[in-house]
Amino acid sequence: MNGNQRVLIIGFVWPEPNSSAAGGRMIQLIAFFKEMGFEVTFASPAMDSDFMVDLESLGVIKKSIALNCSSFDVFVKELNPGIVLFDRFMMEEQFGWRVAENCPDALRMLDTEDLHSLRLARQKAFKEKRPFSTDDLLVEDVAKREIASILRSDISLMIAEYEMELLKTVFKIDAALLYYLPLFLDPIEESSTQNLPSFKERENFIFIGNFLHEPNWNAVQYLKETIWPLIRKQLPDAILHIYGAYPSQKVFQLHKPAEGFLIMGRAKDAQEVVRKARIVLAPLRFGAGIKGKLLEAMQCGTPSITTTIGSESMCSDLPWNGKISDDAETFAVKSVLLYQDENLWLKSQENGFKIIEKCFLKSLYKDHFMLHILNVQTNLKQHRLHNFMGTLLQHHTLTSTKYMSRWIEEKNK
């Protein structure tokens, strides 16, 4: 097989599709490359985890790599991939210069997942009790690293249109370096929508999300302290199931059966528990990217109540799969209304199916994405020539990071 048909993915962690939307996204990208006839190698410096996917069963070569070690240079030169995909900017920082030095003709692609700097700047503004401004991004240290990584890459995959706009307007990134590729899904067959539990067969509210992700933990606290008591005032017997991977002791301390607030921990099958619930609650007060939990709710025919940030970049100009509110009182009122009104619930469910059909079907993106990759590969010299800031950063990073890394390597000996 020639190098052009080899893809090397360098992962921040081994993919855990049942733990987070990021894990699911990575499995989608692997499946896409496999479908297009590429040989896929997934490499990571992370430790193995109990919940990681079995890569070999997906026909993917698994390789453990070390940080600050020239053994990677030998490995990547031998593999000689045509495409290297960095899973988040931290991996591009660590290994991008080594790839550029050893495989200069490989297309370097960055999967941003979501803009970390946007999430962190919003979190900071929230904690300081003030509105977020795009100027906050300009002073966010992570933004300096993240933007540098985007500039050094040939293509950066973006999952949210709002984030693409921010990059173009706030950071003046050339649109030629960005490619919109949201989470994508297979079409929902009519037969499977007919097999979904009905309004009357479903009960309870649900929240689901990885607890290592700060916006999720904050949303659970907000539910416990503010929103859930307001819902229970109107629905005294209501029950809320809180599911999520990696719950800590502080999460389990919120478990209060007498208040109908139940911490369930990791879900064995996330789709199954979401399908059985009547409503998904997601009062996210900061964050970025597409929310996997809300897309999953749409797939399961489960309406959701979320915030403006929760629904951001998710439904184009279509009505939401439920209700949107940034005010706790209104959030609670709308939650109760949607829980009790079958007609409104069915309309919301239908909205979710329409959003998937218009915004998230794999068929909308697959062929165009492949053509874009081939086009950039074919014109790679020209593409890089027009990205002067990227080559400038590549030059300086290569020099500074290279010697820092070599120094660490020597020190480790």
XYZ file of C-alpha atoms in Angstrom:
413
model
C 0.000 0.000 0.000
C 1.408 3.435 -0.866
C 1.760 6.057 1.854
C -1.036 8.194 0.397
C -3.526 5.543 1.432
C -2.294 5.395 5.012
C -3.786 7.529 7.763
C -2.058 7.991 11.096
C -4.311 9.298 13.876
C -2.499 10.625 16.931
C -4.938 10.515 19.838
C -4.889 12.478 23.074
C -6.568 9.404 24.618
C -7.690 6.019 23.284
C -11.248 6.419 21.943
C -14.093 5.726 24.402
C -17.294 6.133 22.343
C -19.488 5.192 25.320
C -17.887 7.811 27.593
C -18.021 11.014 25.531
C -19.098 12.638 22.267
C -15.384 13.121 21.477
C -14.906 9.334 21.580
C -17.904 8.859 19.299
C -16.562 11.485 16.897
C -13.224 9.685 16.654
C -14.923 6.359 15.836
C -16.864 8.157 13.067
C -13.635 9.502 11.542
C -11.977 6.067 11.741
C -15.024 4.498 10.026
C -14.943 7.209 7.335
C -11.279 6.557 6.470
C -11.799 2.787 6.510
C -14.805 3.158 4.199
C -12.692 5.238 1.815
C -10.130 2.437 1.597
C -7.418 3.864 3.869
C -5.245 1.797 6.170
C -5.671 3.376 9.613
C -3.122 3.407 12.441
C -4.154 4.923 15.770
C -1.284 5.986 18.024
C -1.440 7.545 21.481
C 0.876 8.284 24.423
C -2.069 7.614 26.798
C -2.371 4.619 29.112
C -4.900 1.952 28.122
C -8.294 2.348 29.805
C -11.003 -0.138 30.795
C -13.524 1.553 28.524
C -11.469 2.095 25.371
C -12.765 0.640 22.130
C -11.087 -2.485 20.741
C -9.320 -0.830 17.794
C -8.094 -4.104 16.316
C -11.707 -5.318 15.967
C -12.322 -2.217 13.800
C -9.406 -3.189 11.555
C -7.223 -0.416 13.001
C -3.530 -0.839 13.873
C -2.904 0.238 17.507
C 0.431 1.780 18.447
C 1.633 3.181 21.776
C 3.989 6.140 21.381
C 6.106 8.140 23.824
C 6.238 11.899 24.373
C 9.591 13.662 23.852
C 11.202 10.600 22.331
C 12.892 10.165 18.960
C 11.443 6.632 18.727
C 8.376 8.389 17.238
C 10.552 9.772 14.398
C 11.631 6.256 13.432
C 8.042 4.971 13.644
C 6.457 7.759 11.562
C 9.189 7.677 8.902
C 8.728 3.944 8.481
C 4.926 4.191 8.373
C 5.138 7.089 5.887
C 1.443 8.099 6.096
C -0.238 10.269 3.462
C -2.439 11.870 6.127
C -1.757 12.544 9.802
C -4.777 13.499 11.906
C -4.085 15.131 15.283
C -6.805 14.579 17.863
C -6.922 18.040 19.510
C -4.304 20.775 19.431
C -2.202 19.317 22.287
C -1.224 16.400 20.045
C -0.294 18.729 17.178
C 1.922 20.679 19.604
C 3.685 17.511 20.734
C 4.040 15.649 17.450
C 3.324 18.130 14.636
C 6.941 19.244 14.265
C 8.156 15.639 14.194
C 5.652 14.793 11.450
C 6.651 17.917 9.480
C 10.325 16.970 9.752
C 10.031 13.249 8.966
C 7.032 13.207 6.584
C 7.008 16.678 4.997
C 4.566 15.631 2.253
C 1.928 14.210 4.630
C -1.291 16.206 4.864
C -1.537 17.447 8.468
C -5.112 17.570 9.712
C -6.334 18.802 13.106
C -9.593 17.584 14.642
C -10.468 20.414 17.028
C -13.459 18.572 18.670
C -14.578 21.964 20.014
C -12.671 25.198 20.506
C -11.058 24.657 23.912
C -10.292 28.382 24.203
C -13.974 29.281 23.691
C -15.076 26.806 26.360
C -12.445 28.080 28.834
C -13.101 31.784 28.141
C -16.844 31.239 28.656
C -16.164 29.300 31.845
C -13.968 32.137 33.155
C -16.619 34.763 32.342
C -19.293 32.631 34.042
C -17.209 32.223 37.205
C -16.514 35.974 37.253
C -20.315 36.561 36.949
C -20.104 38.650 33.788
C -21.243 38.204 30.182
C -18.823 36.541 27.774
C -17.315 38.757 25.070
C -15.317 37.608 22.035
C -12.532 39.886 23.354
C -12.133 37.330 26.163
C -10.724 34.955 23.552
C -7.937 37.379 22.686
C -6.534 37.246 26.217
C -7.081 33.516 26.751
C -3.665 31.772 26.869
C -5.049 28.527 25.457
C -6.303 30.486 22.416
C -2.717 31.434 21.545
C -1.715 27.762 21.516
C -4.883 26.578 19.778
C -4.759 29.203 16.996
C -1.057 28.496 16.415
C -1.921 24.813 16.020
C -4.727 25.609 13.541
C -2.360 27.812 11.509
C 0.338 25.122 11.393
C -2.161 22.497 10.159
C -3.215 22.108 6.523
C -6.870 21.489 7.430
C -8.680 21.990 10.739
C -11.946 20.109 11.146
C -14.639 22.195 12.851
C -17.812 20.712 14.307
C -19.634 24.018 14.953
C -20.427 26.777 12.448
C -20.334 29.416 15.197
C -16.726 28.460 15.968
C -15.768 28.687 12.285
C -17.184 32.219 12.204
C -15.232 33.153 15.358
C -11.989 31.897 13.818
C -12.584 33.879 10.630
C -13.776 37.110 12.240
C -11.970 37.320 15.605
C -8.704 35.584 14.661
C -8.745 36.351 10.902
C -8.043 32.711 9.971
C -8.175 32.029 6.237
C -11.310 29.999 5.411
C -9.134 27.705 3.221
C -7.625 26.240 6.429
C -11.005 25.352 7.957
C -13.433 22.576 7.070
C -16.895 22.152 8.573
C -17.508 18.532 9.533
C -20.054 18.083 12.337
C -20.873 14.818 14.080
C -22.688 12.820 11.402
C -25.315 10.094 11.529
C -26.938 7.452 9.380
C -30.560 8.229 8.444
C -33.202 7.197 10.963
C -35.339 4.529 9.303
C -39.100 5.078 9.538
C -39.458 1.575 10.979
C -37.107 2.415 13.856
C -38.967 5.661 14.696
C -42.171 3.642 14.855
C -40.473 1.236 17.295
C -39.499 4.012 19.718
C -41.339 4.038 23.074
C -44.394 6.320 22.952
C -45.023 9.392 25.122
C -47.121 7.289 27.554
C -44.550 4.470 27.683
C -41.817 6.860 28.807
C -41.265 8.373 32.226
C -38.841 10.547 34.159
C -36.303 13.191 33.261
C -32.690 12.386 32.407
C -29.318 14.144 32.270
C -26.353 12.388 30.658
C -22.747 13.542 30.241
C -19.132 12.709 31.096
C -18.343 14.096 34.574
C -14.715 14.855 33.666
C -16.126 17.585 31.395
C -16.520 20.746 33.508
C -19.674 22.096 31.710
C -21.473 18.818 32.549
C -20.512 18.857 36.236
C -21.594 22.496 36.481
C -24.953 21.662 34.831
C -25.565 18.849 37.340
C -24.886 21.231 40.254
C -27.207 23.830 38.689
C -29.942 21.189 38.335
C -29.522 20.033 41.934
C -29.398 23.471 43.558
C -31.761 25.540 41.429
C -33.761 23.933 38.617
C -34.798 20.566 40.054
C -36.416 22.051 43.227
C -38.513 24.306 40.922
C -39.611 21.316 38.809
C -40.429 19.239 41.903
C -42.583 22.073 43.239
C -44.844 21.589 40.207
C -44.334 17.808 39.830
C -43.826 16.470 43.397
C -43.312 12.851 42.223
C -40.921 13.666 39.372
C -37.657 11.702 39.105
C -34.399 12.790 37.475
C -31.795 10.177 36.523
C -28.239 11.535 36.249
C -25.972 9.351 34.092
C -22.332 9.916 33.152
C -18.910 8.348 32.842
C -16.264 8.888 35.555
C -18.478 10.035 38.458
C -16.402 11.025 41.506
C -17.341 10.969 45.192
C -18.532 14.603 44.998
C -20.990 13.553 42.261
C -22.376 10.628 44.296
C -22.860 12.971 47.267
C -25.657 14.646 45.285
C -27.669 11.385 45.230
C -30.944 12.199 47.047
C -33.693 9.593 46.421
C -36.123 11.479 48.703
C -35.865 14.444 46.306
C -36.145 12.269 43.185
C -32.540 13.193 42.279
C -30.751 9.936 41.427
C -27.068 9.612 40.509
C -26.907 6.503 38.308
C -23.226 6.605 37.242
C -22.063 5.240 33.904
C -24.811 4.002 31.556
C -24.137 0.571 30.036
C -26.143 1.630 26.994
C -26.641 5.406 26.756
C -29.190 5.193 23.931
C -31.326 2.723 25.851
C -31.644 4.929 28.950
C -32.307 8.050 26.833
C -35.000 6.195 24.823
C -36.838 5.234 28.022
C -36.836 8.803 29.385
C -39.475 11.354 28.472
C -37.295 14.481 28.620
C -33.539 15.263 28.510
C -32.495 18.214 30.696
C -29.244 19.980 29.725
C -28.898 23.395 31.417
C -25.371 24.089 30.138
C -24.088 27.502 31.249
C -20.786 27.390 29.378
C -19.169 25.127 26.813
C -18.488 24.901 23.088
C -18.964 22.641 20.072
C -21.860 20.334 19.282
C -23.429 18.628 22.285
C -23.394 14.868 21.684
C -25.998 14.299 24.416
C -28.529 16.512 22.591
C -27.885 14.900 19.224
C -28.329 11.503 20.868
C -31.629 12.715 22.384
C -32.875 13.555 18.865
C -31.865 10.097 17.601
C -33.770 8.514 20.490
C -36.869 10.629 19.837
C -36.466 12.255 23.261
C -37.204 16.016 23.402
C -34.769 18.174 25.373
C -34.720 21.428 27.307
C -31.413 23.242 27.043
C -29.813 26.694 27.000
C -28.682 28.947 24.144
C -25.153 27.552 24.547
C -26.527 23.989 24.565
C -28.337 24.463 21.248
C -25.583 26.547 19.615
C -24.696 25.490 16.038
C -27.061 22.539 16.263
C -30.302 23.282 14.422
C -29.599 25.832 11.656
C -32.862 27.797 11.238
C -35.092 24.896 12.328
C -37.203 24.848 15.526
C -35.533 23.093 18.471
C -36.195 19.525 19.611
C -38.015 20.860 22.701
C -37.406 24.177 24.432
C -34.504 26.615 24.976
C -34.171 28.841 28.045
C -31.330 30.576 29.903
C -33.473 31.477 32.921
C -33.922 28.884 35.690
C -37.611 29.668 36.388
C -38.569 29.548 32.686
C -36.412 26.442 32.195
C -38.396 24.664 34.939
C -41.801 25.845 33.627
C -40.970 24.687 30.082
C -39.674 21.342 31.396
C -42.946 20.659 33.199
C -45.030 21.787 30.199
C -43.126 19.531 27.797
C -43.322 16.632 30.264
C -47.135 16.881 30.477
C -48.265 18.020 27.006
C -48.291 15.044 24.625
C -48.975 17.113 21.463
C -46.128 19.516 22.216
C -43.885 16.530 23.012
C -44.680 14.808 19.677
C -44.070 18.053 17.752
C -40.699 18.452 19.530
C -39.773 14.850 18.722
C -40.564 15.481 15.039
C -38.396 18.659 15.139
C -35.470 16.506 16.305
C -35.850 14.095 13.371
C -35.945 17.060 10.942
C -32.772 18.581 12.459
C -30.898 15.277 11.964
C -32.142 15.044 8.371
C -31.124 18.599 7.461
C -27.922 19.058 9.492
C -26.310 15.757 10.530
C -26.714 13.029 7.900
C -23.447 11.401 6.855
C -24.530 11.545 3.201
C -24.447 15.376 3.359
C -20.706 15.420 4.107
C -18.954 12.159 3.209
C -18.226 12.636 -0.519
C -17.440 16.343 -0.291
C -15.008 15.720 2.586
C -13.128 13.111 0.561
C -12.949 15.447 -2.464
C -11.647 18.242 -0.230
C -8.893 16.005 1.168
C -7.828 14.932 -2.337
C -7.898 18.526 -3.582
C -5.678 19.811 -0.744
C -3.316 16.807 -1.122
C -2.967 17.454 -4.858
C -2.231 21.160 -4.332
C -0.382 20.869 -1.035
C 2.637 23.035 -2.004
C 0.372 25.838 -3.220
C -1.924 25.453 -0.204
C 1.028 25.884 2.175
C 2.515 28.700 0.120
C -0.663 30.724 0.694
C -0.564 29.996 4.439
C 2.446 32.198 5.234
C 1.577 32.615 8.923
C 1.418 28.847 9.211
C 4.851 28.321 7.635
C 6.272 31.098 9.801
C 4.913 29.419 12.946
C 6.034 26.015 11.694
C 9.576 27.372 11.241
C 9.799 28.875 14.732
C 7.952 26.044 16.472
C 10.104 23.463 14.769
C 13.156 25.201 16.144
C 11.951 25.949 19.696
C 9.852 22.819 20.362
C 12.431 20.589 18.740
C 15.246 21.690 21.041
C 13.058 21.694 24.140
C 11.938 18.158 23.306
C 15.509 17.021 22.577
C 16.604 18.524 25.908
C 13.832 16.631 27.777
C 14.824 13.437 25.972
C 18.466 13.832 26.989
C 17.427 14.677 30.546
C 15.250 11.526 30.703
C 18.237 9.375 29.766
